[in-house]
Tab-separated table of C-alpha atoms in Angstrom:
chain	number	residue	atom	x	y	z
A	27	UNK	CA	17.107	27.358	-6.119
A	28	UNK	CA	15.387	26.109	-2.949
A	29	UNK	CA	15.840	22.422	-3.747
A	30	UNK	CA	12.068	21.884	-3.896
A	31	UNK	CA	10.818	20.809	-7.309
A	32	UNK	CA	7.306	20.994	-8.711
A	33	UNK	CA	5.825	19.689	-11.912
A	34	UNK	CA	4.311	20.708	-14.184
A	35	UNK	CA	5.250	24.373	-14.367
A	36	UNK	CA	2.089	25.291	-16.231
A	37	UNK	CA	-1.200	23.475	-16.635
A	38	UNK	CA	-4.174	24.520	-18.746
A	39	UNK	CA	-7.368	22.532	-18.481
A	40	UNK	CA	-11.133	22.833	-18.707
A	41	UNK	CA	-13.843	23.112	-16.088
A	42	UNK	CA	-14.924	19.797	-14.651
A	43	UNK	CA	-11.562	18.153	-15.251
A	44	UNK	CA	-9.154	16.639	-12.762
A	45	UNK	CA	-5.431	17.376	-12.459
A	46	UNK	CA	-2.518	16.196	-10.348
A	47	UNK	CA	0.296	18.431	-9.206
A	48	UNK	CA	3.541	16.909	-8.032
A	49	UNK	CA	6.125	18.067	-5.508
A	50	UNK	CA	9.502	16.708	-4.435
A	51	UNK	CA	10.804	18.166	-1.161
A	52	UNK	CA	14.375	19.138	-0.393
A	53	UNK	CA	16.592	16.205	0.436
A	54	UNK	CA	16.053	15.233	4.063
A	55	UNK	CA	12.896	17.291	4.602
A	56	UNK	CA	10.010	15.334	6.091
A	57	UNK	CA	7.220	17.921	5.833
A	58	UNK	CA	5.451	19.048	2.691
A	59	UNK	CA	2.982	21.926	2.608
A	60	UNK	CA	0.597	22.974	-0.174
A	61	UNK	CA	-0.528	26.558	-0.732
A	62	UNK	CA	-2.834	28.285	-3.190
A	63	UNK	CA	-2.196	31.851	-4.346
A	64	UNK	CA	-4.812	33.543	-6.501
A	65	UNK	CA	-4.376	36.909	-8.175
A	66	UNK	CA	-4.217	39.609	-5.510
A	67	UNK	CA	-4.662	37.044	-2.773
A	68	UNK	CA	-2.208	36.026	-0.136
A	69	UNK	CA	-0.832	32.561	0.316
A	70	UNK	CA	-3.651	30.286	1.446
A	71	UNK	CA	-2.534	27.191	3.294
A	72	UNK	CA	-4.195	24.034	2.059
A	73	UNK	CA	-2.640	21.034	3.764
A	74	UNK	CA	0.535	19.651	5.358
A	75	UNK	CA	1.978	16.157	5.368
A	76	UNK	CA	4.708	14.987	7.693
A	77	UNK	CA	6.541	11.741	7.008
A	78	UNK	CA	3.618	10.334	5.081
A	79	UNK	CA	0.836	11.372	7.435
A	80	UNK	CA	-1.557	14.289	7.206
A	81	UNK	CA	-0.461	16.791	9.854
A	82	UNK	CA	-2.493	19.950	9.392
A	83	UNK	CA	-5.395	21.011	7.259
A	84	UNK	CA	-6.318	24.515	6.180
A	85	UNK	CA	-9.083	25.770	3.930
A	86	UNK	CA	-8.819	22.899	1.495
A	87	UNK	CA	-11.929	22.204	-0.555
A	88	UNK	CA	-13.462	18.728	-0.518
A	89	UNK	CA	-12.755	18.532	-4.264
A	90	UNK	CA	-9.045	18.720	-3.446
A	91	UNK	CA	-6.984	15.973	-1.878
A	92	UNK	CA	-3.332	15.255	-1.313
A	93	UNK	CA	-1.004	12.508	-0.244
A	94	UNK	CA	2.644	11.988	0.598
A	95	UNK	CA	4.366	8.853	-0.612
A	96	UNK	CA	7.039	6.704	1.094
A	97	UNK	CA	9.766	8.498	-0.869
A	98	UNK	CA	8.315	11.723	0.611
A	99	UNK	CA	7.187	13.275	-2.647
A	100	UNK	CA	3.659	14.615	-2.564
A	101	UNK	CA	0.785	15.006	-4.976
A	102	UNK	CA	-2.124	17.426	-4.865
A	103	UNK	CA	-5.223	16.271	-6.713
A	104	UNK	CA	-7.767	18.837	-7.850
A	105	UNK	CA	-11.043	17.546	-9.257
A	106	UNK	CA	-14.259	18.961	-10.724
A	107	UNK	CA	-12.265	22.043	-11.536
A	108	UNK	CA	-13.935	25.442	-11.581
A	109	UNK	CA	-12.812	28.736	-13.076
A	110	UNK	CA	-12.048	30.017	-9.599
A	111	UNK	CA	-9.462	27.297	-9.086
A	112	UNK	CA	-7.138	29.093	-11.483
A	113	UNK	CA	-4.172	30.070	-9.328
A	114	UNK	CA	-0.540	29.455	-8.523
A	115	UNK	CA	-0.093	26.346	-6.411
A	116	UNK	CA	3.035	26.218	-4.316
A	117	UNK	CA	4.559	23.367	-2.476
A	118	UNK	CA	6.981	24.001	0.390
A	119	UNK	CA	9.064	21.670	2.498
A	120	UNK	CA	10.732	21.831	5.893
A	121	UNK	CA	12.980	19.495	7.862
A	122	UNK	CA	10.531	18.640	10.636
A	123	UNK	CA	7.143	20.027	11.576
A	124	UNK	CA	5.750	22.883	13.593
A	125	UNK	CA	5.604	26.600	13.102
A	126	UNK	CA	9.270	27.134	13.979
A	127	UNK	CA	10.453	25.178	10.963
A	128	UNK	CA	11.551	27.329	8.038
A	129	UNK	CA	9.609	26.458	4.917
A	130	UNK	CA	11.312	26.452	1.524
A	131	UNK	CA	9.105	26.916	-1.498
A	132	UNK	CA	9.109	25.268	-4.885
A	133	UNK	CA	8.711	27.273	-8.117
A	134	UNK	CA	4.972	26.636	-8.246
A	135	UNK	CA	2.504	25.282	-10.765
A	136	UNK	CA	0.363	27.821	-12.584
A	137	UNK	CA	-3.061	26.303	-13.153
A	138	UNK	CA	-5.408	27.884	-15.653
A	139	UNK	CA	-8.962	26.560	-15.841
A	140	UNK	CA	-10.845	27.594	-18.987
B	8	UNK	CA	-5.791	32.636	15.703
B	9	UNK	CA	-3.459	35.080	13.975
B	10	UNK	CA	-4.140	38.524	12.551
B	11	UNK	CA	-1.384	40.029	10.427
B	12	UNK	CA	-1.342	43.527	9.013
B	13	UNK	CA	1.060	44.985	6.455
B	14	UNK	CA	0.831	47.992	4.128
B	15	UNK	CA	-0.373	46.960	0.692
B	16	UNK	CA	2.093	48.956	-1.385
B	17	UNK	CA	5.209	51.075	-0.973
B	18	UNK	CA	7.467	52.945	-3.373
B	19	UNK	CA	11.080	53.881	-2.741
B	20	UNK	CA	14.030	55.229	-4.708
B	21	UNK	CA	17.043	53.250	-5.824
B	22	UNK	CA	19.860	53.590	-3.278
B	23	UNK	CA	17.527	54.619	-0.478
B	24	UNK	CA	16.412	52.813	2.690
B	25	UNK	CA	12.886	51.496	3.182
B	26	UNK	CA	11.152	50.054	6.221
B	27	UNK	CA	8.258	47.617	5.788
B	28	UNK	CA	6.136	47.190	8.896
B	29	UNK	CA	4.166	44.210	10.087
B	30	UNK	CA	1.856	44.034	13.078
B	31	UNK	CA	0.388	40.815	14.337
B	32	UNK	CA	-1.939	39.461	16.979
B	33	UNK	CA	-1.368	35.935	18.113
B	34	UNK	CA	-2.475	33.715	20.944
B	35	UNK	CA	0.966	32.189	21.363
B	36	UNK	CA	4.167	33.484	19.854
B	37	UNK	CA	6.990	31.369	18.485
B	38	UNK	CA	8.669	33.652	15.986
B	39	UNK	CA	8.162	35.765	12.890
B	40	UNK	CA	9.313	35.092	9.344
B	41	UNK	CA	9.931	37.400	6.395
B	42	UNK	CA	9.791	36.154	2.820
B	43	UNK	CA	10.441	37.904	-0.488
B	44	UNK	CA	8.305	37.057	-3.496
B	45	UNK	CA	8.916	38.351	-7.006
B	46	UNK	CA	5.826	38.427	-9.206
B	47	UNK	CA	4.902	34.951	-10.394
B	48	UNK	CA	7.754	33.319	-8.509
B	49	UNK	CA	8.148	31.356	-5.301
B	50	UNK	CA	8.483	33.056	-1.919
B	51	UNK	CA	12.074	32.921	-0.716
B	52	UNK	CA	13.060	32.930	2.939
B	53	UNK	CA	14.704	36.135	4.166
B	54	UNK	CA	14.768	36.032	7.968
B	55	UNK	CA	13.380	34.589	11.163
B	56	UNK	CA	13.137	36.475	14.480
B	57	UNK	CA	12.280	34.799	17.744
B	58	UNK	CA	13.878	37.266	20.180
B	59	UNK	CA	13.369	41.013	20.466
B	60	UNK	CA	15.801	43.213	18.635
B	61	UNK	CA	17.425	43.687	15.282
B	62	UNK	CA	18.934	40.908	13.173
B	63	UNK	CA	21.141	42.087	10.345
B	64	UNK	CA	21.855	40.105	7.224
B	65	UNK	CA	23.670	42.107	4.581
B	66	UNK	CA	21.438	44.810	3.115
B	67	UNK	CA	18.383	43.340	4.866
B	68	UNK	CA	17.632	43.601	8.594
B	69	UNK	CA	14.609	42.481	10.544
B	70	UNK	CA	13.402	43.834	13.861
B	71	UNK	CA	11.000	42.327	16.362
B	72	UNK	CA	9.167	43.636	19.410
B	73	UNK	CA	7.139	40.819	20.955
B	74	UNK	CA	5.482	43.062	23.558
B	75	UNK	CA	4.160	45.344	20.816
B	76	UNK	CA	3.332	42.600	18.311
B	77	UNK	CA	5.420	44.481	15.777
B	78	UNK	CA	8.146	43.717	13.286
B	79	UNK	CA	9.784	45.533	10.437
B	80	UNK	CA	12.019	44.628	7.535
B	81	UNK	CA	14.658	47.203	6.683
B	82	UNK	CA	16.131	47.223	3.203
B	83	UNK	CA	19.216	49.368	2.648
B	84	UNK	CA	20.907	50.556	-0.558
B	85	UNK	CA	17.835	49.636	-2.546
B	86	UNK	CA	18.315	48.059	-5.943
B	87	UNK	CA	15.820	47.677	-8.769
B	88	UNK	CA	15.834	43.908	-8.204
B	89	UNK	CA	14.396	44.502	-4.705
B	90	UNK	CA	11.054	45.316	-6.346
B	91	UNK	CA	8.929	42.461	-5.026
B	92	UNK	CA	6.310	41.581	-2.444
B	93	UNK	CA	7.483	41.114	1.120
B	94	UNK	CA	5.482	38.685	3.223
B	95	UNK	CA	5.396	38.599	6.979
B	96	UNK	CA	4.376	35.254	8.552
B	97	UNK	CA	3.843	33.909	12.054
B	98	UNK	CA	3.421	30.365	13.349
B	99	UNK	CA	-0.064	29.431	14.396
B	100	UNK	CA	-1.187	27.475	17.390
B	101	UNK	CA	-4.179	26.262	15.416
B	102	UNK	CA	-4.449	24.163	12.288
B	103	UNK	CA	-2.274	26.272	10.042
B	104	UNK	CA	1.460	25.873	10.689
B	105	UNK	CA	2.319	29.311	9.331
B	106	UNK	CA	-0.019	32.221	8.645
B	107	UNK	CA	1.078	34.714	5.986
B	108	UNK	CA	0.160	38.356	5.730
B	109	UNK	CA	-1.110	39.554	2.360
B	110	UNK	CA	2.289	41.066	1.632
B	111	UNK	CA	3.644	44.519	0.865
B	112	UNK	CA	4.367	45.212	-2.792
B	113	UNK	CA	7.527	47.315	-2.992
B	114	UNK	CA	8.379	49.243	-6.137
B	115	UNK	CA	11.893	50.597	-6.459
B	116	UNK	CA	12.162	53.491	-8.864
B	117	UNK	CA	15.162	55.219	-10.410
């Protein structure tokens, strides 16, 4: 158990809908990262927040957005969902920021778009 | 940016030793991470190398050669539960904090 929690574990929804994924980092960690992993694809970095501020942005679609709250939990919002958005979405956290910080991953949310 | 290359799949026998290679190209180097990921589960941190040489941690060891842009993960006394994907990752000087390779899927057979 990494100490990172994610809810829900599974989510099934329809095209065009909007969903929110939630992540609580390990106690004391200030950075939260979001990744997407599709079948047979590697981990694709979406976005990072550090202490409430956006820190780095990867290949995140405009239909997706995220935020980090004062208590440091984070939410990833996915809207106008398409079939291709079906994937595992992982959240990771680390104590500080920067590439040298070890990231610890949550159990993931499996999103299925029908 | 970063370019990371790993073999897609490997098979090894229970009790044996296997070496999983990773080559990378990076504009600035800060270290290299190895993660293990069982199918459908979260990646779990295995090791971090920042200096050249071998770092041993129980049955798992990781080696780094910065001049060659090369690392390997060595798994000894293989067990069935070691069947998983092994991901190599390097920090990025660009927008992505950590860039992951596509992973090597290891199958341990009896």
